[in-house]
Amino acid sequence: MNVNSLNTLLKVPTGKLEIPESPSNNRTTVNENIHFSLVIPTYQECDNVRSVVRILSELLDEFIPENYELIVVDDDSPDRTWEVARSLIAEYPNLRVMRRQEERGLSSAVIRGWQVARGRVLGVIDGDLQHPPEVLAQLLRGIEKGADLAVASRHVEGGGVSSWSAVRRFLSRGAQTLGLIILPGVLGRVSDPMSGYFMVRRSCVAGVTLNPVGYKILLEVIGRGNVGEIAEVGYVFCERKEGESKVTWKQYVEYLHHLLRLRLTTKQVGQKSSFPIGRFLRFGLVGLSGVFVDMAILYLLSDPTTLALPLTRSKIIAGEIAIFNNFLWNDAWTFADVSQRQQEWHHRLKRLLKFNIICLAGLAINVLVLNLVFNFVIPNRYIANLIAIAVATVWNFWVNLKLSWRVTDVK
Ligand SMILES: Nc1nc2c(ncn2[C@@H]2O[C@H](COP(=O)(O)OP(=O)(O)OP(=O)(O)O)[C@@H](O)[C@H]2O)c(=O)[nH]1
Ligand SMILES: [Mg+2]
């Protein structure tokens, strides 16, 4: 069936960014039973849009013929991407095109597209061919098997990035880590919360006022939607062949803004609100055992009556053994409930590595706070040291709780 009866541009919805409960709320509905609506946000993609529409149409025609629609949402690109897209409608009847002239921004473009969508499943894919279209079939299968949300992920088996620079990898992982600390109940649910390639059941996001900033629409969907089971499919983020990236520093600032806004305005999914005091006490006791281990090894290595090794070398070895001691106790006792769920060796090693890095950062914080307090607040080195130890302990506990001992396998 031809879902695109009018060969014109779609009317841009105004007002709240809210997706209607039922697709038939849209007066323009022709096909009431479309299964899948895929939004393709574009800005300056005139060299890509033709190929994207062709490839996606061929694939979906094979997989769910006549049961899908493609919606290009273009923000009035100066290269007239919207015009190129509109010229394709005659050839691809399942294509619909929106040209936004008032609003700007990737996330709101996606939601405006979903607002006019007629599918029961709503998806998004980049318009620059960086998201491999063949993954769509696996994502749809995930939804058919019962998932509410199916996410294409760079960080599960079969996933990756083709040739990102070390800087971009670092920034991406750094942003994810920061997000896990600020918003663990949202970012902790998927391995690739930055993914811009996913699909969700309409029923999970309908009737909720969405309020995203910037690029990361998936955060908004998980944070504000009512999403139960999540499926993940690995994919490799390809290189751009045509056109230019729109990613600038502004997106990182917007991301931080978005995280904080979600943190302040949503109830965290699956999060206990109270501070886990029992865990913290166990963590503190384990830390104390580490002090004794550290002292004993330092004595054995550096004391003139024992091995008499140089002090710095002895301290580094003693410190590292104490960190290892603490890890073992924390893994077996403080966070036993979490580690029991992920007992494989690679999981344990990953936890050990994270714990080590976080504790080393804790040491840096310890030294910094000691100096700040001693020089500017309380000129007593022992009181200043106690305060520094307290701050570093809370850091070590909280960040390890959020990053090291968390269940990373999404079923
Ligand atoms: N409608 C709309 N689309 C946008 C906007 N910004 C980016 N896009 C589109 O969103 C998709 C992702 O943007 P990109 O700039 O490719 O971002 P990216 O893929 O994370 O980064 P690169 O790897 O550098 O390409 C592309 O299809 C863009 O054309 C916008 O403000 N409005
Ligand atoms: Mg891109």
XYZ file of N, CA, C and O and ligand atoms in Angstrom, residues 41-43 45 73-75 100 104-106 109 126-128 130 164 168 215 237 240 244-247, ligand 1:
132
model
N 17.180 11.871 10.670
C 17.434 13.305 10.820
C 18.559 13.718 9.882
O 19.557 13.002 9.740
N 18.402 14.848 9.218
C 19.476 15.269 8.301
C 19.775 16.757 8.458
O 18.890 17.563 8.724
N 21.012 17.063 8.279
C 21.441 18.459 8.134
C 22.636 18.444 7.197
O 23.638 17.788 7.476
N 22.999 16.930 4.234
C 23.298 15.564 3.796
C 22.834 15.346 2.355
O 22.453 14.244 1.980
N 13.747 14.070 8.381
C 13.459 15.356 9.041
C 14.684 16.246 8.866
O 15.741 16.005 9.451
N 14.530 17.243 8.009
C 15.666 18.096 7.684
C 15.474 19.486 8.285
O 14.373 20.039 8.238
N 16.542 20.025 8.841
C 16.443 21.351 9.474
C 16.784 22.466 8.480
O 17.678 23.282 8.723
N 12.038 21.492 8.631
C 11.797 22.341 9.807
C 12.485 23.687 9.586
O 13.688 23.731 9.363
N 15.573 23.864 15.587
C 16.857 23.275 15.215
C 17.239 22.193 16.213
O 16.785 22.215 17.349
N 18.095 21.293 15.800
C 18.660 20.339 16.761
C 18.290 18.901 16.450
O 17.154 18.593 16.077
N 19.268 18.022 16.625
C 19.090 16.623 16.251
C 17.972 15.938 17.057
O 17.075 15.328 16.484
N 14.509 17.083 16.290
C 14.136 16.664 14.927
C 13.592 15.231 14.965
O 12.570 14.912 14.337
N 21.105 7.513 11.515
C 21.773 8.685 10.936
C 21.599 8.716 9.418
O 21.481 7.665 8.781
N 21.667 9.903 8.864
C 21.476 10.047 7.422
C 22.782 10.111 6.651
O 22.810 10.647 5.540
N 23.854 9.601 7.250
C 25.143 9.720 6.559
C 25.811 8.377 6.304
O 27.019 8.312 6.063
N 26.636 6.077 8.245
C 27.580 5.560 9.241
C 26.970 4.415 10.043
O 27.692 3.665 10.688
N 38.290 5.626 14.495
C 38.277 6.829 15.308
C 39.665 7.101 15.855
O 40.405 6.168 16.184
N 39.120 10.886 19.989
C 37.661 10.744 19.928
C 37.191 9.553 20.768
O 36.161 9.605 21.419
N 22.355 15.990 21.255
C 22.435 14.855 20.346
C 21.891 13.536 20.907
O 21.576 12.650 20.148
N 30.559 1.337 13.715
C 30.276 2.705 13.275
C 31.233 3.022 12.125
O 32.446 3.104 12.324
N 32.355 8.285 7.618
C 31.552 9.108 6.732
C 32.187 9.097 5.336
O 33.386 9.283 5.210
N 29.874 16.458 5.872
C 30.740 16.755 7.017
C 30.050 16.484 8.343
O 28.841 16.585 8.453
N 30.878 16.170 9.342
C 30.363 15.956 10.687
C 29.850 17.275 11.255
O 30.370 18.346 10.938
N 28.813 17.174 12.096
C 28.329 18.386 12.763
C 28.730 18.396 14.231
O 28.286 19.239 15.009
N 29.550 17.418 14.618
C 29.934 17.320 16.024
C 30.988 18.378 16.352
O 32.011 18.482 15.686
N 17.567 17.505 11.522
C 18.803 17.604 12.042
N 19.696 16.632 11.795
C 20.933 16.754 12.319
C 21.339 17.862 13.091
N 22.640 17.690 13.448
C 23.033 16.525 12.908
N 22.025 15.955 12.216
C 22.016 14.677 11.515
O 22.163 13.680 12.497
C 23.015 12.634 12.055
C 24.229 12.515 12.952
O 25.024 13.681 12.885
P 26.610 13.649 12.609
O 27.103 15.020 12.450
O 26.868 12.695 11.501
O 27.130 13.081 13.985
P 27.979 11.773 14.283
O 27.582 10.689 13.342
O 27.854 11.507 15.739
O 29.439 12.246 14.006
P 30.437 11.949 12.765
O 31.067 10.619 13.006
O 31.437 13.023 12.921
O 29.644 12.023 11.518
C 23.338 12.974 10.607
O 22.395 12.367 9.774
C 23.168 14.495 10.562
O 22.853 14.971 9.278
C 20.367 18.897 13.325
O 20.622 19.886 14.009
N 19.131 18.691 12.778
